[in-house]
Tab-separated table of C-alpha atoms (C1' of nucleotides) in Angstrom:
chain	number	residue	atom	x	y	z
A	1	MET	CA	113.647	73.281	57.513
A	2	ASP	CA	116.089	74.940	59.887
A	3	ARG	CA	114.441	74.409	63.216
A	4	THR	CA	117.055	76.398	65.069
A	5	ASP	CA	116.257	79.515	63.099
A	6	ASP	CA	112.545	78.912	63.506
A	7	SER	CA	112.929	78.659	67.247
A	8	LEU	CA	114.962	81.863	67.398
A	9	ILE	CA	112.463	83.723	65.273
A	10	ALA	CA	109.590	82.653	67.494
A	11	LEU	CA	111.585	83.581	70.569
A	12	ARG	CA	112.202	87.032	69.153
A	13	ARG	CA	108.523	87.482	68.461
A	14	ILE	CA	107.820	86.624	72.082
A	15	LEU	CA	110.447	89.042	73.341
A	16	ARG	CA	109.246	91.863	71.134
A	17	ALA	CA	105.605	91.441	72.070
A	18	THR	CA	106.326	91.400	75.779
A	19	GLU	CA	108.662	94.356	75.615
A	20	LEU	CA	106.299	96.525	73.610
A	21	TYR	CA	103.483	95.700	75.975
A	22	ALA	CA	105.626	96.422	78.984
A	23	ARG	CA	106.128	99.967	77.742
A	24	GLU	CA	102.471	100.444	77.076
A	25	LEU	CA	101.555	99.045	80.444
A	26	ALA	CA	103.981	101.239	82.333
A	27	HIS	CA	102.811	104.293	80.472
A	28	SER	CA	99.186	103.690	81.247
A	29	ALA	CA	100.109	103.121	84.884
A	30	GLY	CA	101.747	106.539	84.944
A	31	LEU	CA	105.212	105.111	85.518
A	32	THR	CA	108.254	104.422	83.403
A	33	PRO	CA	109.045	100.798	82.483
A	34	ALA	CA	111.977	100.664	84.871
A	35	GLN	CA	109.946	102.043	87.739
A	36	LEU	CA	107.139	99.599	87.099
A	37	ARG	CA	109.528	96.676	87.185
A	38	VAL	CA	110.852	97.744	90.538
A	39	LEU	CA	107.310	98.011	91.801
A	40	GLN	CA	106.440	94.557	90.473
A	41	ILE	CA	109.445	92.899	92.069
A	42	VAL	CA	108.869	94.612	95.384
A	43	ASP	CA	105.237	93.562	95.295
A	44	GLU	CA	106.026	89.981	94.409
A	45	LYS	CA	108.611	89.527	97.137
A	46	SER	CA	106.750	91.880	99.481
A	47	SER	CA	110.149	93.293	100.432
A	48	ALA	CA	113.484	93.576	98.671
A	49	THR	CA	116.803	95.249	99.341
A	50	PRO	CA	118.391	97.504	96.728
A	51	LYS	CA	120.997	94.822	96.201
A	52	ASP	CA	118.316	92.237	95.454
A	53	LEU	CA	116.652	94.578	93.005
A	54	ALA	CA	119.923	95.388	91.282
A	55	LYS	CA	120.708	91.719	90.862
A	56	GLN	CA	117.254	90.800	89.667
A	57	MET	CA	117.105	93.612	87.139
A	58	GLY	CA	120.705	93.479	86.052
A	59	VAL	CA	121.503	97.114	86.782
A	60	SER	CA	123.777	98.803	89.286
A	61	GLN	CA	122.717	99.681	92.784
A	62	ALA	CA	123.090	103.344	91.976
A	63	THR	CA	120.368	102.949	89.386
A	64	ILE	CA	118.118	101.299	91.934
A	65	THR	CA	118.677	104.149	94.338
A	66	ALA	CA	117.477	106.608	91.714
A	67	LEU	CA	114.466	104.495	90.777
A	68	VAL	CA	113.437	103.937	94.375
A	69	ASP	CA	113.793	107.661	95.003
A	70	LYS	CA	111.262	108.318	92.277
A	71	LEU	CA	108.858	105.691	93.565
A	72	VAL	CA	109.183	106.976	97.130
A	73	SER	CA	108.381	110.501	96.019
A	74	ARG	CA	105.206	109.138	94.468
A	75	ASN	CA	104.273	107.132	97.530
A	76	GLN	CA	104.458	103.824	95.649
A	77	VAL	CA	107.078	102.277	97.923
A	78	CYS	CA	108.838	103.169	101.137
A	79	ARG	CA	112.225	102.462	102.634
A	80	VAL	CA	112.243	100.502	105.862
A	81	PRO	CA	115.582	100.139	107.641
A	82	SER	CA	116.403	96.519	108.330
A	83	GLN	CA	116.260	95.472	111.967
A	84	THR	CA	118.790	92.693	111.637
A	85	ASP	CA	121.408	94.504	109.574
A	86	ARG	CA	121.479	98.254	109.822
A	87	ARG	CA	123.356	98.575	106.547
A	88	GLN	CA	120.388	97.212	104.663
A	89	THR	CA	117.234	98.927	103.571
A	90	ASN	CA	114.068	97.044	102.795
A	91	VAL	CA	111.977	98.489	100.051
A	92	THR	CA	108.313	97.704	100.600
A	93	ILE	CA	105.250	98.512	98.584
A	94	THR	CA	102.655	100.956	99.868
A	95	PRO	CA	98.901	100.511	99.535
A	96	GLU	CA	99.041	103.146	96.779
A	97	GLY	CA	101.710	101.124	94.999
A	98	HIS	CA	99.634	98.003	95.212
A	99	GLU	CA	96.691	99.920	93.862
A	100	THR	CA	98.796	101.000	90.896
A	101	LEU	CA	99.557	97.384	90.073
A	102	VAL	CA	95.998	96.199	90.480
A	103	ASN	CA	94.764	98.942	88.189
A	104	ALA	CA	97.457	98.387	85.572
A	105	PRO	CA	95.586	97.043	82.569
A	106	ASP	CA	97.978	94.281	81.626
A	107	ALA	CA	96.642	93.558	78.171
A	108	LEU	CA	99.393	91.133	77.243
A	109	GLN	CA	98.872	89.218	80.413
A	110	GLN	CA	95.165	89.085	79.905
A	111	LYS	CA	95.475	87.953	76.333
A	112	PHE	CA	98.004	85.273	77.159
A	113	VAL	CA	96.143	83.948	80.163
A	114	ARG	CA	92.874	83.817	78.278
A	115	SER	CA	94.437	82.027	75.332
A	116	PHE	CA	96.330	79.647	77.559
A	117	GLU	CA	93.396	78.703	79.727
A	118	ALA	CA	91.289	78.026	76.666
A	119	LEU	CA	93.620	75.220	75.658
A	120	GLU	CA	93.068	71.535	76.252
A	121	ASP	CA	94.698	70.119	79.321
A	122	TRP	CA	97.339	68.181	77.417
A	123	GLU	CA	98.185	71.243	75.342
A	124	GLN	CA	98.776	73.300	78.457
A	125	ALA	CA	101.009	70.597	79.829
A	126	MET	CA	102.987	70.503	76.625
A	127	LEU	CA	103.491	74.249	76.556
A	128	VAL	CA	104.586	74.410	80.164
A	129	ALA	CA	107.068	71.616	79.572
A	130	ALA	CA	108.436	73.386	76.514
A	131	LEU	CA	108.689	76.753	78.242
A	132	GLU	CA	110.432	75.328	81.253
A	133	ARG	CA	112.840	73.452	79.101
A	134	ILE	CA	113.728	76.581	77.172
A	135	ALA	CA	114.002	78.652	80.321
A	136	THR	CA	116.457	76.136	81.691
A	137	MET	CA	118.484	76.291	78.501
A	138	LEU	CA	118.713	80.046	78.800
A	139	ASP	CA	119.321	80.662	82.460
A	140	ALA	CA	121.121	77.454	83.252
A	141	GLU	CA	124.277	78.921	84.743
A	142	GLU	CA	123.198	81.931	86.676
A	143	ILE	CA	123.671	85.010	84.583
A	144	ASP	CA	125.363	86.945	87.331
A	145	ALA	CA	128.224	84.495	87.417
A	146	ALA	CA	128.523	84.175	83.648
A	147	PRO	CA	132.035	85.058	82.569
A	148	VAL	CA	132.111	87.746	79.927
A	149	LEU	CA	133.604	86.225	76.835
A	150	THR	CA	136.035	88.351	74.936
A	151	THR	CA	136.155	88.674	71.188
A	152	GLY	CA	137.727	85.843	69.285
A	153	GLU	CA	135.634	83.140	70.876
A	154	LEU	CA	133.705	80.560	68.977
A	155	GLN	CA	130.931	82.216	67.013
A	156	MET	CA	127.661	80.781	65.809
A	157	GLY	CA	127.264	83.083	62.849
A	158	GLY	CA	125.011	86.081	62.731
A	159	ARG	CA	122.211	84.539	64.690
A	160	ARG	CA	120.950	86.161	67.789
A	161	ILE	CA	118.047	86.289	70.142
B	1	MET	CA	99.096	72.380	89.772
B	2	ASP	CA	98.343	75.808	88.340
B	3	ARG	CA	99.691	75.504	84.844
B	4	THR	CA	98.966	79.125	84.026
B	5	ASP	CA	101.248	80.313	86.783
B	6	ASP	CA	103.892	77.811	85.788
B	7	SER	CA	103.837	79.034	82.238
B	8	LEU	CA	104.126	82.662	83.326
B	9	ILE	CA	107.003	81.871	85.643
B	10	ALA	CA	108.882	80.088	82.893
B	11	LEU	CA	108.171	82.936	80.505
B	12	ARG	CA	109.574	85.407	82.998
B	13	ARG	CA	112.718	83.324	83.395
B	14	ILE	CA	113.158	83.418	79.633
B	15	LEU	CA	112.617	87.159	79.488
B	16	ARG	CA	114.994	87.860	82.335
B	17	ALA	CA	117.764	85.670	80.935
B	18	THR	CA	117.578	87.228	77.508
B	19	GLU	CA	117.438	90.749	78.834
B	20	LEU	CA	120.386	90.334	81.151
B	21	TYR	CA	122.410	88.787	78.378
B	22	ALA	CA	121.455	91.533	75.966
B	23	ARG	CA	123.020	94.073	78.302
B	24	GLU	CA	126.146	92.041	78.709
B	25	LEU	CA	126.425	91.501	74.994
B	26	ALA	CA	125.991	95.163	74.125
B	27	HIS	CA	128.525	96.161	76.727
B	28	SER	CA	131.163	93.795	75.432
B	29	ALA	CA	130.479	95.053	71.909
B	30	GLY	CA	131.197	98.591	73.091
B	31	LEU	CA	127.642	99.754	72.462
B	32	THR	CA	124.560	100.401	74.530
B	33	PRO	CA	121.696	97.877	74.369
B	34	ALA	CA	119.537	100.266	72.345
B	35	GLN	CA	122.301	100.966	69.860
B	36	LEU	CA	123.016	97.275	69.433
B	37	ARG	CA	119.390	96.558	68.675
B	38	VAL	CA	119.323	99.187	65.976
B	39	LEU	CA	122.452	97.664	64.506
B	40	GLN	CA	120.941	94.178	64.605
B	41	ILE	CA	117.736	95.222	62.886
B	42	VAL	CA	119.566	97.169	60.211
B	43	ASP	CA	121.827	94.193	59.609
B	44	GLU	CA	118.967	91.743	59.418
B	45	LYS	CA	116.937	93.787	56.963
B	46	SER	CA	120.054	95.168	55.276
B	47	SER	CA	118.264	98.529	55.180
B	48	ALA	CA	115.601	100.184	57.283
B	49	THR	CA	114.035	103.611	57.512
B	50	PRO	CA	113.855	105.429	60.836
B	51	LYS	CA	110.115	104.835	60.796
B	52	ASP	CA	110.622	101.089	60.426
B	53	LEU	CA	113.091	101.088	63.281
B	54	ALA	CA	110.793	103.113	65.505
B	55	LYS	CA	107.931	100.743	64.870
B	56	GLN	CA	110.006	97.617	65.348
B	57	MET	CA	111.538	98.853	68.588
B	58	GLY	CA	108.487	100.580	69.945
B	59	VAL	CA	110.110	103.966	70.476
B	60	SER	CA	109.564	107.367	68.893
B	61	GLN	CA	111.259	108.499	65.730
B	62	ALA	CA	113.081	111.164	67.683
B	63	THR	CA	114.747	108.437	69.696
B	64	ILE	CA	115.792	106.634	66.541
B	65	THR	CA	117.333	109.809	65.175
B	66	ALA	CA	119.472	110.096	68.296
B	67	LEU	CA	120.495	106.436	68.217
B	68	VAL	CA	121.365	106.507	64.514
B	69	ASP	CA	123.390	109.675	65.106
B	70	LYS	CA	125.492	107.815	67.634
B	71	LEU	CA	125.978	104.834	65.362
B	72	VAL	CA	126.869	107.048	62.409
B	73	SER	CA	129.484	108.856	64.470
B	74	ARG	CA	131.034	105.471	65.188
B	75	ASN	CA	130.915	104.364	61.575
B	76	GLN	CA	128.607	101.465	62.348
B	77	VAL	CA	125.824	102.560	59.990
B	78	CYS	CA	125.284	105.265	57.399
B	79	ARG	CA	122.307	107.217	56.102
B	80	VAL	CA	121.449	106.782	52.449
B	81	PRO	CA	118.741	109.046	51.008
B	82	SER	CA	115.995	107.067	49.334
B	83	GLN	CA	115.825	107.300	45.563
B	84	THR	CA	112.124	106.622	45.314
B	85	ASP	CA	110.899	108.903	48.089
B	86	ARG	CA	113.064	111.827	49.015
B	87	ARG	CA	111.455	112.150	52.413
B	88	GLN	CA	112.861	108.822	53.434
B	89	THR	CA	116.300	107.892	54.641
B	90	ASN	CA	117.637	104.360	54.492
B	91	VAL	CA	119.889	103.344	57.317
B	92	THR	CA	122.395	100.734	56.187
B	93	ILE	CA	125.103	98.887	58.022
B	94	THR	CA	128.776	99.532	57.301
B	95	PRO	CA	131.468	96.850	57.105
B	96	GLU	CA	132.621	98.058	60.525
B	97	GLY	CA	129.115	97.599	61.870
B	98	HIS	CA	128.922	94.104	60.494
B	99	GLU	CA	132.273	93.352	62.059
B	100	THR	CA	130.929	94.515	65.403
B	101	LEU	CA	128.086	92.032	65.163
B	102	VAL	CA	130.278	89.152	64.052
B	103	ASN	CA	132.652	89.740	66.933
B	104	ALA	CA	129.922	90.148	69.524
B	105	PRO	CA	130.311	87.147	71.796
B	106	ASP	CA	126.684	86.197	72.080
B	107	ALA	CA	126.925	83.786	74.965
B	108	LEU	CA	123.188	83.342	75.357
B	109	GLN	CA	122.812	82.608	71.705
B	110	GLN	CA	125.607	80.121	71.705
B	111	LYS	CA	124.275	78.345	74.744
B	112	PHE	CA	120.758	78.164	73.393
B	113	VAL	CA	121.765	77.032	69.930
B	114	ARG	CA	124.067	74.373	71.286
B	115	SER	CA	121.445	73.059	73.671
B	116	PHE	CA	118.769	73.153	71.026
B	117	GLU	CA	120.768	71.405	68.365
B	118	ALA	CA	121.711	68.670	70.785
B	119	LEU	CA	118.066	67.683	71.112
B	120	GLU	CA	116.383	64.831	69.319
B	121	ASP	CA	114.575	65.724	66.161
B	122	TRP	CA	111.122	65.262	67.625
B	123	GLU	CA	112.035	67.354	70.632
B	124	GLN	CA	113.120	70.221	68.431
B	125	ALA	CA	109.886	70.003	66.512
B	126	MET	CA	107.901	70.078	69.710
B	127	LEU	CA	109.726	73.126	71.036
B	128	VAL	CA	109.348	75.036	67.800
B	129	ALA	CA	105.654	74.277	67.734
B	130	ALA	CA	105.279	75.419	71.321
B	131	LEU	CA	107.254	78.612	70.794
B	132	GLU	CA	105.353	79.549	67.687
B	133	ARG	CA	102.092	78.915	69.395
B	134	ILE	CA	103.029	81.139	72.296
B	135	ALA	CA	104.383	83.823	70.014
B	136	THR	CA	101.082	83.857	68.189
B	137	MET	CA	99.216	84.164	71.469
B	138	LEU	CA	101.292	87.181	72.401
B	139	ASP	CA	101.603	89.166	69.219
B	140	ALA	CA	98.320	88.156	67.661
B	141	GLU	CA	96.834	91.591	67.127
B	142	GLU	CA	99.647	93.869	66.158
B	143	ILE	CA	100.785	95.773	69.161
B	144	ASP	CA	100.785	99.098	67.408
B	145	ALA	CA	97.066	98.872	66.879
B	146	ALA	CA	96.298	97.620	70.375
B	147	PRO	CA	93.902	99.981	72.088
B	148	VAL	CA	95.196	101.216	75.403
B	149	LEU	CA	92.809	100.047	78.040
B	150	THR	CA	91.996	102.479	80.761
B	151	THR	CA	91.672	101.588	84.405
B	152	GLY	CA	88.521	99.873	85.442
B	153	GLU	CA	88.710	97.165	82.816
B	154	LEU	CA	88.522	93.484	83.499
B	155	GLN	CA	91.510	92.391	85.564
B	156	MET	CA	93.123	89.002	85.878
B	157	GLY	CA	94.529	89.557	89.332
B	158	GLY	CA	98.099	90.395	90.142
B	159	ARG	CA	99.660	88.178	87.537
B	160	ARG	CA	101.987	89.598	85.003
B	161	ILE	CA	104.619	88.657	82.509
C	1	DC	C1'	99.265	124.249	38.869
C	2	DT	C1'	98.007	125.508	43.418
C	3	DT	C1'	96.393	124.833	47.829
C	4	DG	C1'	95.769	122.131	51.832
C	5	DT	C1'	96.728	117.721	54.096
C	6	DT	C1'	99.591	113.877	55.279
C	7	DT	C1'	103.915	111.588	55.825
C	8	DT	C1'	108.866	111.430	57.061
C	9	DG	C1'	112.544	112.850	59.403
C	10	DT	C1'	115.100	116.094	62.349
C	11	DT	C1'	115.848	119.574	66.128
C	12	DC	C1'	115.140	121.219	70.702
C	13	DG	C1'	114.231	121.101	75.600
C	14	DA	C1'	113.277	118.453	79.531
C	15	DT	C1'	113.045	114.252	82.210
C	16	DT	C1'	114.696	109.774	83.252
C	17	DG	C1'	117.983	105.752	83.189
C	18	DT	C1'	122.555	104.406	83.756
C	19	DT	C1'	127.130	103.930	85.311
C	20	DA	C1'	131.800	104.435	87.676
C	21	DA	C1'	133.972	106.251	91.434
C	22	DA	C1'	133.973	108.180	95.829
C	23	DA	C1'	131.887	108.634	100.329
C	24	DT	C1'	129.294	106.602	104.500
C	25	DA	C1'	128.051	103.500	107.567
C	26	DA	C1'	127.671	99.054	109.557
C	27	DC	C1'	129.092	94.288	109.949
C	28	DC	C1'	132.630	90.775	111.162
C	29	DA	C1'	136.832	88.230	112.278
C	30	DG	C1'	140.784	88.074	115.253
D	1	DC	C1'	140.100	97.963	118.712
D	2	DT	C1'	141.744	97.199	113.820
D	3	DG	C1'	141.405	96.000	109.251
D	4	DG	C1'	138.721	94.124	105.693
D	5	DT	C1'	134.246	93.442	103.761
D	6	DT	C1'	129.462	94.618	102.599
D	7	DA	C1'	125.274	97.720	101.717
D	8	DT	C1'	123.821	101.905	100.329
D	9	DT	C1'	123.956	106.581	98.806
D	10	DT	C1'	126.025	110.571	96.509
D	11	DT	C1'	128.054	112.828	92.658
D	12	DA	C1'	129.052	113.877	87.968
D	13	DA	C1'	128.650	112.706	83.437
D	14	DC	C1'	126.558	110.485	79.539
D	15	DA	C1'	122.712	108.020	77.133
D	16	DA	C1'	117.703	107.121	76.219
D	17	DT	C1'	113.371	108.850	75.706
D	18	DC	C1'	109.589	111.711	74.605
D	19	DG	C1'	106.482	115.653	73.054
D	20	DA	C1'	106.263	119.567	70.477
D	21	DA	C1'	107.673	122.276	66.866
D	22	DC	C1'	109.724	122.308	62.427
D	23	DA	C1'	111.013	121.505	57.390
D	24	DA	C1'	110.684	119.012	53.251
D	25	DA	C1'	108.545	116.059	50.191
D	26	DA	C1'	104.519	113.439	48.639
D	27	DC	C1'	99.783	113.434	47.669
D	28	DA	C1'	94.941	114.702	46.788
D	29	DA	C1'	91.329	117.625	45.096
D	30	DG	C1'	89.889	121.316	42.772
DNA sequence: CTTGTTTTGTTCGATTGTTAAAATAACCAG
DNA sequence: CTGGTTATTTTAACAATCGAACAAAACAAG
């Protein structure tokens, strides 16, 4: 009867499934999960600065430096000095890196896409609406700017996502 | 117009928001994200073996041993030898560990729960139905048993979650 | 009961992820 | 030019992770 709990439980199932698959996927691509995520972001945006990557992934720039070092040594990405601002470095994907992504057997992706595209039109529309609504609930105020609450604030019990 | 892409984009927003918040939350609780997750699972189930934890989190048992060691040294959990099977160890949460969870300022949680509970009844029902449907799509066949596809399999393009 | 196999958990060694703080270098405003 | 800001890397230390090897207990078949 408690819909809030039901929604949180379903959300956790989604998070767990995607995370476990992400590990599997990275492993079969011969990379670590963190490295694969860098590669994916760089591929999607076709070019990203370390600062962008750090913000997107929620880690420090020092971490990005280390990850990019690893990917560079494997010829998956390369560093291209920015023309407009010589402080910046653009990380771009190499043909080898793109090949890695194309060959990554994204089982979760495949399963989801197949299931989703098998649905009736109105069902798809409903799911997209629901997902977007939930996404907006979760990332409403940009995470980066979210003030870190200190202990003693209002609590909602032991629930969590 | 491509609903599949829209759904994946929304899903990624959800994943990113929850992951970024998980880091923040763990940090403000004085633990690492991995340690906090162990603590959460142990609290939820009130007792879990290292094998359970490894399976739930998708890491090796060796990793769990290391994480539990850290939590034990901070008095957040303790190891209780199983009575029924002396090979097994039950990891249980301590009062201090429970206190840690209660005091963890779960901002994401609070925001989501507040937003969700402010919705109309039918809207909540719709979201729960959508979430459960998606969760089922994603974790249908238990991940642990999922065969690792090798390269050369059917690909769905560059999409990913 | 004894032997061989499986299950559970830990230890060890090595690699990777992660951060804070310091160091570098370039931008920008006056 | 000077001082302040921004982007990135370096360094040093700690945490996460795994595979392989190990020990102990359960179990199965004779």
